[in-house]
mmCIF file of C-alpha atoms in Angstrom:
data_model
loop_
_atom_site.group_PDB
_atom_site.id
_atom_site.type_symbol
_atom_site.label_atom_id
_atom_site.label_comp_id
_atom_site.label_asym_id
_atom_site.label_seq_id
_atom_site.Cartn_x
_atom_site.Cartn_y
_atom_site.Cartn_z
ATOM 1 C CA UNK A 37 184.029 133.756 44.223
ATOM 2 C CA UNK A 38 181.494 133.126 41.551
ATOM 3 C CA UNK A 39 182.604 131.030 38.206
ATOM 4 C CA UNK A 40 182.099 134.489 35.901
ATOM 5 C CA UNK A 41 184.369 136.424 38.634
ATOM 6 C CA UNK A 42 187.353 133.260 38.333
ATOM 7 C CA UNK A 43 186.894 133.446 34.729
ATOM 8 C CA UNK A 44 187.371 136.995 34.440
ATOM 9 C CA UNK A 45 190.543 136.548 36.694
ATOM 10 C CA UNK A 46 192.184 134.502 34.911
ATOM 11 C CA UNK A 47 191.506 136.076 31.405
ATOM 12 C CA UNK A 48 193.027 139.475 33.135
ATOM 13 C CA UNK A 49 195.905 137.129 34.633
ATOM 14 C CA UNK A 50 196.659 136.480 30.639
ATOM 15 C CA UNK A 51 196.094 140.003 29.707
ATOM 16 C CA UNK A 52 198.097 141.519 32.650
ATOM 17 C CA UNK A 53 201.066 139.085 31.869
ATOM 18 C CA UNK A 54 201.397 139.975 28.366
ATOM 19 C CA UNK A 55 201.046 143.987 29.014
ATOM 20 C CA UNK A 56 203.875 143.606 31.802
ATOM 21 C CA UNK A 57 206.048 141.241 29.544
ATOM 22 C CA UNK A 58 205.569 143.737 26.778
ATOM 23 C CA UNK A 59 206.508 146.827 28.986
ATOM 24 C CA UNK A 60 209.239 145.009 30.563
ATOM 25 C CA UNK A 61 210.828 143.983 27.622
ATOM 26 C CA UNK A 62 210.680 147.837 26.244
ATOM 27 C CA UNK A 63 212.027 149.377 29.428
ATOM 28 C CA UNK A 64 215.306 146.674 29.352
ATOM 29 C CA UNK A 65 215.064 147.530 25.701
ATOM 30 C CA UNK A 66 218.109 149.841 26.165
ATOM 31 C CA UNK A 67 220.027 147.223 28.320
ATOM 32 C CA UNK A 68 219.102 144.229 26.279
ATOM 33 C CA UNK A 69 219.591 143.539 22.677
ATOM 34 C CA UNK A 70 215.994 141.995 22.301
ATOM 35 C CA UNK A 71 215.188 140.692 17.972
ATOM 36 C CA UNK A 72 213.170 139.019 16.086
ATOM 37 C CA UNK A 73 213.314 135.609 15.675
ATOM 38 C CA UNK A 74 212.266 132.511 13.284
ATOM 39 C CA UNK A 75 211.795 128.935 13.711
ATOM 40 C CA UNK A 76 213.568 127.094 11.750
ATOM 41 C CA UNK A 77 212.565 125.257 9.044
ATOM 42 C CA UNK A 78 209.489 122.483 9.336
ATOM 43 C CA UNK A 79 208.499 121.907 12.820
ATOM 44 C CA UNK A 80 205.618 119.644 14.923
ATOM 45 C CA UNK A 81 204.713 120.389 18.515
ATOM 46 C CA UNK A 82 202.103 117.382 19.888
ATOM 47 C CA UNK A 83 200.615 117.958 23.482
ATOM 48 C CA UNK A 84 198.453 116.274 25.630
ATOM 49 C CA UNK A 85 196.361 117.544 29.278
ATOM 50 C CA UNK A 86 194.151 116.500 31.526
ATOM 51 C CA UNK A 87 192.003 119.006 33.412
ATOM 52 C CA UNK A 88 189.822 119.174 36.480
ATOM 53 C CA UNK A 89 187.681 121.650 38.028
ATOM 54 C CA UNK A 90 184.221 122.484 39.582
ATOM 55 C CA UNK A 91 181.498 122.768 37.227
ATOM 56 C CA UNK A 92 178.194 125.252 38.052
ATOM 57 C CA UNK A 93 175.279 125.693 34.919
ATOM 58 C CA UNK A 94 172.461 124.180 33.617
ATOM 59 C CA UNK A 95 171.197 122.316 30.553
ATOM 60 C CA UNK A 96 167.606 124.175 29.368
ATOM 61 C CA UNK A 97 166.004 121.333 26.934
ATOM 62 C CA UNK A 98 162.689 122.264 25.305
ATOM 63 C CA UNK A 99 161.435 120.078 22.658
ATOM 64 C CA UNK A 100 161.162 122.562 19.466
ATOM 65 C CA UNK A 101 160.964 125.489 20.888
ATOM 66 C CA UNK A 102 157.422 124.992 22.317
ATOM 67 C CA UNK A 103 156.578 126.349 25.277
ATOM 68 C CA UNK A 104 156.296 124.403 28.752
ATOM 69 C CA UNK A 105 158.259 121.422 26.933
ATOM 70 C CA UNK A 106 161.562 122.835 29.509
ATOM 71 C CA UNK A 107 162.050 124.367 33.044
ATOM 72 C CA UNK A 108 163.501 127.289 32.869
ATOM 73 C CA UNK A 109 167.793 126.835 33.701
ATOM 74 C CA UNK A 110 167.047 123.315 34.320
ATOM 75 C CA UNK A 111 168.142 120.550 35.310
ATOM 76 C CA UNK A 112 171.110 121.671 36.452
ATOM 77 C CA UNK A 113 174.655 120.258 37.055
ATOM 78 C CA UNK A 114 174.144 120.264 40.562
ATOM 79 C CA UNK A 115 170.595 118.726 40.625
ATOM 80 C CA UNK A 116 172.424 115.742 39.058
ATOM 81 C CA UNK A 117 174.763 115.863 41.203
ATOM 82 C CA UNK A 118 177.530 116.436 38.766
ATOM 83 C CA UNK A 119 180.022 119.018 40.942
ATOM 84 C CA UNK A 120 182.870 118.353 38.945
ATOM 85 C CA UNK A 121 184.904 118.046 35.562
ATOM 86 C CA UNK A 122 187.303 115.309 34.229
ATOM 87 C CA UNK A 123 188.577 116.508 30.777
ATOM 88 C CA UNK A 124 190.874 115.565 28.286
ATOM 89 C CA UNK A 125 192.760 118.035 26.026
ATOM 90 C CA UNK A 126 195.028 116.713 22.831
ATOM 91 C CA UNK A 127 196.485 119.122 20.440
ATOM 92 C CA UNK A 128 199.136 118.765 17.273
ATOM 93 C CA UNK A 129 200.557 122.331 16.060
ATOM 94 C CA UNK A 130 202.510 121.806 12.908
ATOM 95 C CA UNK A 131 204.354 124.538 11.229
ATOM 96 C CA UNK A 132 206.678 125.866 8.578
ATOM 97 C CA UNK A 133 208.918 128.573 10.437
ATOM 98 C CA UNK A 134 206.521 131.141 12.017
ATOM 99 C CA UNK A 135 203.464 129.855 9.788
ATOM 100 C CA UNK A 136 201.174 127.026 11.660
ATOM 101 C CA UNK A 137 198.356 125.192 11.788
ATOM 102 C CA UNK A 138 196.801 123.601 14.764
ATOM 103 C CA UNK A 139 193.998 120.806 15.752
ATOM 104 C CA UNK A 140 192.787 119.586 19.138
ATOM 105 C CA UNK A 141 190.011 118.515 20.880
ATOM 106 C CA UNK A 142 188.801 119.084 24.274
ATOM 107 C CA UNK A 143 187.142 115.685 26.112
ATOM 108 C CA UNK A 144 184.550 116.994 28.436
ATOM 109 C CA UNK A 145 182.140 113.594 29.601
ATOM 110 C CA UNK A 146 180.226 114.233 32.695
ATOM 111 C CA UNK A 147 177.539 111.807 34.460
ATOM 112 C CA UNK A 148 175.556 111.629 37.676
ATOM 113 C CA UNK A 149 172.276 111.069 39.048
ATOM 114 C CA UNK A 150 170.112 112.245 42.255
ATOM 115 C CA UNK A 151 166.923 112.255 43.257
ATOM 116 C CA UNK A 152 164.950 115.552 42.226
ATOM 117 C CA UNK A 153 163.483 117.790 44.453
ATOM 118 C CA UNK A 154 161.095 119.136 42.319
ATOM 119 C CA UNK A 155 159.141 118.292 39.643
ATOM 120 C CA UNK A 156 161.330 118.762 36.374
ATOM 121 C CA UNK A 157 160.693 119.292 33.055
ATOM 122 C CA UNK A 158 163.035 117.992 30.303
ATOM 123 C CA UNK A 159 162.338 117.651 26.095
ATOM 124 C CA UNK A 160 158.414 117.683 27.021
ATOM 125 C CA UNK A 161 158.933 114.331 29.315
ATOM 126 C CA UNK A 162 158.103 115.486 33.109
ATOM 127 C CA UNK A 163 160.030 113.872 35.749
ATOM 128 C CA UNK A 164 158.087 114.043 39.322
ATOM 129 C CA UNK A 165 159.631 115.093 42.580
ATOM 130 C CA UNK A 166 161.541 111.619 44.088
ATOM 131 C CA UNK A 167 162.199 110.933 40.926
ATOM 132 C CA UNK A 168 165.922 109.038 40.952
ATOM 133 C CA UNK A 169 167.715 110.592 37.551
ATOM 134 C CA UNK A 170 170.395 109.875 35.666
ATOM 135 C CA UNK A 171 172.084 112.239 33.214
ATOM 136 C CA UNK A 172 174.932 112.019 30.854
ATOM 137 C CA UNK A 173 176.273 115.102 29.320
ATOM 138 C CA UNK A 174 178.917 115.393 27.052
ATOM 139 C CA UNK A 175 180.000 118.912 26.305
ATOM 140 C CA UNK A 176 183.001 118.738 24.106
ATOM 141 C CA UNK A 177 184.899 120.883 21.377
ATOM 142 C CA UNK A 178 187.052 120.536 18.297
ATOM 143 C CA UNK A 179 189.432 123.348 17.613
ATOM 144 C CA UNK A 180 191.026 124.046 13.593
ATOM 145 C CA UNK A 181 193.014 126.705 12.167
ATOM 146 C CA UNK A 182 195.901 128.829 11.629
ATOM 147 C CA UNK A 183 198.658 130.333 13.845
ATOM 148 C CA UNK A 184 201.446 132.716 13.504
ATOM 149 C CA UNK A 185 204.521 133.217 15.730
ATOM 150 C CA UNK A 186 206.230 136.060 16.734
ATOM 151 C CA UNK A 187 209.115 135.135 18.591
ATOM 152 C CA UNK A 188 211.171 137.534 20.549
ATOM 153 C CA UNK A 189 215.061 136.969 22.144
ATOM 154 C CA UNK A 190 217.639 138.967 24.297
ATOM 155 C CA UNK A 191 221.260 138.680 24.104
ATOM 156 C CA UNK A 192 221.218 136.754 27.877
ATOM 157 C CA UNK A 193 219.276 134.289 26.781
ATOM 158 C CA UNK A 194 215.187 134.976 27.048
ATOM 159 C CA UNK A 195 212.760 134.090 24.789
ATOM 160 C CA UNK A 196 209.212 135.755 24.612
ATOM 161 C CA UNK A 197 206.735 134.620 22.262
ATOM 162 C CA UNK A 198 203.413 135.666 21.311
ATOM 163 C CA UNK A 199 201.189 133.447 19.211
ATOM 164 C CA UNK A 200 198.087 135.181 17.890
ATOM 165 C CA UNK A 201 195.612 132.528 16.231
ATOM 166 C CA UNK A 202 192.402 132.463 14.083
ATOM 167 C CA UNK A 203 190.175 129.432 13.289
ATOM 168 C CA UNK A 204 187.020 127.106 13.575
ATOM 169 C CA UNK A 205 185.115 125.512 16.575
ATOM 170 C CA UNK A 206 183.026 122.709 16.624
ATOM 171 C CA UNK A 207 180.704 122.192 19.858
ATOM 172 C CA UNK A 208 179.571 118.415 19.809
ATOM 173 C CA UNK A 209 177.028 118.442 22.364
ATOM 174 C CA UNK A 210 174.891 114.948 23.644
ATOM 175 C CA UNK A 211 172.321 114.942 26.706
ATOM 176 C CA UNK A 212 170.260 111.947 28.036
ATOM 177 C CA UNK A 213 168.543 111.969 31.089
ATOM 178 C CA UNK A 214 166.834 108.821 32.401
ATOM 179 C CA UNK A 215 164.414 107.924 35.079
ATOM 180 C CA UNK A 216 162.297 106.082 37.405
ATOM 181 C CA UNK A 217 159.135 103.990 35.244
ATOM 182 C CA UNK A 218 161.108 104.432 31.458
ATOM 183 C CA UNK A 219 160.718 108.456 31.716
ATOM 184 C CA UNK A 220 163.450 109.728 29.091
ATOM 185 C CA UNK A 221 164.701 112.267 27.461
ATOM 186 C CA UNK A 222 168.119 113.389 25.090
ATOM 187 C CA UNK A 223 169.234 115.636 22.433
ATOM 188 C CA UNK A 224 172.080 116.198 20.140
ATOM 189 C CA UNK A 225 173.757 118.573 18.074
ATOM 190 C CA UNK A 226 176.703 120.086 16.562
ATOM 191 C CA UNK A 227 177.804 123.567 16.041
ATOM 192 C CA UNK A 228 180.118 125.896 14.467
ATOM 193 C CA UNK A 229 181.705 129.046 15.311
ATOM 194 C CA UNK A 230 184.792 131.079 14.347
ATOM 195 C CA UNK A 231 187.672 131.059 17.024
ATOM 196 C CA UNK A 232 190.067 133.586 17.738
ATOM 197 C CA UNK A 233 193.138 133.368 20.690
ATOM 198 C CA UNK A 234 196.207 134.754 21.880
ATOM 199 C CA UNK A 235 198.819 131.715 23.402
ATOM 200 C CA UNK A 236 202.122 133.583 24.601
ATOM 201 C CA UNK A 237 205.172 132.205 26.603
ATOM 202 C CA UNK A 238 207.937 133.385 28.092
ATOM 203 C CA UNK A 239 211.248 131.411 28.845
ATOM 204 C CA UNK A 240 214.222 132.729 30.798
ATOM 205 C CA UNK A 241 217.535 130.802 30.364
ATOM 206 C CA UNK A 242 217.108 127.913 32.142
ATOM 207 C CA UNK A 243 214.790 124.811 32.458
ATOM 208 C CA UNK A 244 211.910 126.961 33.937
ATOM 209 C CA UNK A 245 209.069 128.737 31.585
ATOM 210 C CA UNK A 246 205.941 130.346 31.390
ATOM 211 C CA UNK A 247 202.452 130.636 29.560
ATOM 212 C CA UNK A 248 199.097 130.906 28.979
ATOM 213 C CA UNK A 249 196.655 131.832 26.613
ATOM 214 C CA UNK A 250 193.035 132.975 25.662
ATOM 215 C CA UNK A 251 191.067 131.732 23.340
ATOM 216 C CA UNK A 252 187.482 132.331 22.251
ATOM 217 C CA UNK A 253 184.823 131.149 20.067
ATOM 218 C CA UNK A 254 182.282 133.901 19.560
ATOM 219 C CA UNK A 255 178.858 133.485 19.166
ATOM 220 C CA UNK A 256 177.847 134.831 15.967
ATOM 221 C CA UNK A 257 174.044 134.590 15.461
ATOM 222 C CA UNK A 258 173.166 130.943 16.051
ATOM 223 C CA UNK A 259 176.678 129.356 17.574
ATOM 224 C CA UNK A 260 177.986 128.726 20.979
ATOM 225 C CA UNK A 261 180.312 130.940 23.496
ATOM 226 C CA UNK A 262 183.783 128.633 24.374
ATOM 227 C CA UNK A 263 185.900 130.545 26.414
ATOM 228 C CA UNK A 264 188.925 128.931 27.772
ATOM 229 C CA UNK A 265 191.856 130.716 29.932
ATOM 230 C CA UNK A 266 194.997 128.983 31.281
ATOM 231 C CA UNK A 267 198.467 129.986 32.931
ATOM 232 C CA UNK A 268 200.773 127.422 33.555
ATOM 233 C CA UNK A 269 204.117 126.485 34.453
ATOM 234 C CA UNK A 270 206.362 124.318 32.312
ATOM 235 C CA UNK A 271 209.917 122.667 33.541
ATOM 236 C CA UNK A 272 212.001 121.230 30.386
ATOM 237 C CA UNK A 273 212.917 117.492 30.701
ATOM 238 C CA UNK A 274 214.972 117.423 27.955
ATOM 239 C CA UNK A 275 216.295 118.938 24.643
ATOM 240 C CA UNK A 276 216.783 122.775 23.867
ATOM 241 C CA UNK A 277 214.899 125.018 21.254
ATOM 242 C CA UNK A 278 213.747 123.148 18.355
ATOM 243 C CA UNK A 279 213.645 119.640 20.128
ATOM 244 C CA UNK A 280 212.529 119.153 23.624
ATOM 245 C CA UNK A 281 209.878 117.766 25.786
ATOM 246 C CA UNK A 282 208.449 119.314 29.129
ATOM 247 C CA UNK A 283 205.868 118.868 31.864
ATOM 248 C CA UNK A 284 203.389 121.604 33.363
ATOM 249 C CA UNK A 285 201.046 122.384 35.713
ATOM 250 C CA UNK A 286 198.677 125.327 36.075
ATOM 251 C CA UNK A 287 195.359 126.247 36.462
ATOM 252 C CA UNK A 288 192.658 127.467 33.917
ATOM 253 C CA UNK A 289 189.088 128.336 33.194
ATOM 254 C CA UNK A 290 185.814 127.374 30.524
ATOM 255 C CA UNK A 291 182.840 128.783 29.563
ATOM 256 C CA UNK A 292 180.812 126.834 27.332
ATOM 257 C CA UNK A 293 177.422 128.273 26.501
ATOM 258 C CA UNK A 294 174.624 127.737 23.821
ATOM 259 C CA UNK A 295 171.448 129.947 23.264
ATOM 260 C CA UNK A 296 169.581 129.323 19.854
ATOM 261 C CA UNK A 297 166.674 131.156 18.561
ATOM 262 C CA UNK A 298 163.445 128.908 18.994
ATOM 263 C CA UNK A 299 160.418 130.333 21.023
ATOM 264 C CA UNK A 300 161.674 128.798 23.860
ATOM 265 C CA UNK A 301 165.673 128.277 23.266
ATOM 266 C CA UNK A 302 167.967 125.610 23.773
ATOM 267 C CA UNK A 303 170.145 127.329 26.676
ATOM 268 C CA UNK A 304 173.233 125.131 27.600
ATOM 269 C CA UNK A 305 175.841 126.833 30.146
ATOM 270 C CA UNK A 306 178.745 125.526 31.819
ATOM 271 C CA UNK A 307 181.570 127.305 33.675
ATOM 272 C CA UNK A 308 184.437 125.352 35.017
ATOM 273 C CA UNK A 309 186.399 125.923 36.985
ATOM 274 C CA UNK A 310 189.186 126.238 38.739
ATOM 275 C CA UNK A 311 190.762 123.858 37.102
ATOM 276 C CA UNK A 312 194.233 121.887 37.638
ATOM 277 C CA UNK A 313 196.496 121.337 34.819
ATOM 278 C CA UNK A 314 198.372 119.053 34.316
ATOM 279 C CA UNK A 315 200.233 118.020 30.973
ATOM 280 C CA UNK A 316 203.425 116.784 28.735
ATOM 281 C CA UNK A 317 204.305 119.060 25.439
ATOM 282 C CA UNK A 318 206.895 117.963 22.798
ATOM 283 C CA UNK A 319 208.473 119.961 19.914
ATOM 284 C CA UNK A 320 210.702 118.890 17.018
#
């Protein structure tokens, strides 16, 4: 399966879910006493991942635009032989009953090296065939804004919520590559782009939950794609609502993706994924 195919699954995983939990929910409607619900009062939810997953792109480096300074889609992850991703997620969600505000960061640090099989060239430096590279990518994001929660509860017990979110992205993106004889060649930037996502979860009476989410930066004239999809599985360690502390494991998917408007663009693009999740969350 390619990575745009798993991406796409997953994304209709999250969209499927919801839809069924939503028709499900009306059809017991006349069974089950479902209402709205609140948080109470102040609240803080911290949380903290680790993800890993196969990683397929490229990282297109031209030096101002000017053609011949790049080769076209290259070098890519696997020419350096980077096959996979190790990445760190932190997030703090703070909110004032069903009013929130949310911060995280996504740790994506990749290196590798190889020896090229063709002559590449990077930021107008040309490495030669047999060339031994080295490249270090980092390919992280920063994720700011504001959440509201619509909570959901039946008379035995379940909880459904669905947490629609809007906000600011920031892509922090560093490249160095490094060869054979002092060749070398990096580039850095930063850049913005308004997020939008849709987090929901579902938790029968019990220990055992659901949830997943969908969450997009869209790439409004000059700013980069980040798509992320999860669904996971969470088991409660302790506590009950409004103070507890749990553990889950799913899987999930990324799309990162940068295309600006010089003669010859900047084109960055990495899908991960699958990717195993694994994580602690806390609330109180």
């Amino acid at each position: 399966m390619r990575p745009y195919q798993r991406r796409g699954k997953c994304i209709a995983i999250n969209i499927g879910v919801v839809i069924c939990l939503l028709i499900w929910v009306s059809i017991c409607g006349g069974t089950d006493r479902w209402s709205r619900q609140d948080e109470k009062g102040l609240w803080v939810s911290p949380e903290a991942s680790f993800r890993y997953g196969e990683i397929h792109g490229y990282l297109q480096t031209p030096d101002g635009g000017g053609v011949g300074t790049t080769s076209h889609h290259r070098p890519t992850f696997n020419e350096l032989d980077i096959k996979y991703a190790a990445m760190g997620d932190v997030s703090l969600t703070a909110g004032l009953r069903n009013h929130a505000l949310y911060g995280g960061a996504r740790v994506v640090y990749l290196s590798g090296s190889d020896v090229l099989d063709s002559p590449l060239i990077s930021r107008n430096t040309t490495f030669p065939a047999g060339t031994l590279v080295k490249g270090v990518v980092h390919l992280s994001w920063y994720r700011f804004g504001y959440q509201h929660r619509f909570l959901f509860s039946s008379d035995r017990g379940t909880a459904l919520g669905l947490h629609p979110a809007v906000g600011l992205a920031i892509f922090d993106y560093k490249y160095t590559l490094n060869g054979a004889g002092g060749l070398f060649a990096n580039r850095n930037y930063i850049k913005l782009a308004p997020q939008i996502g849709l987090d929901w979860e579902w938790r029968p009476k019990g220990r055992f939950s659901v949830s997943g989410g969908v969450w997009g930066a869209l790439p409004i004239y000059d700013m980069p794609l980040i798509l992320s999809a999860e669904v996971v599985g969470k088991f409660r360690l302790w506590g009950a609502e409004g103070s507890r502390g749990l553990v889950f494991l799913g899987i999930g998917y990324d799309r990162v993706e940068y295309h600006d408007r010089q003669n010859l663009p900047n084109h960055i693009k990495a899908d991960i994924g699958p990717e195993v999740i694994v994580g602690l969350e806390v609330s109180f």
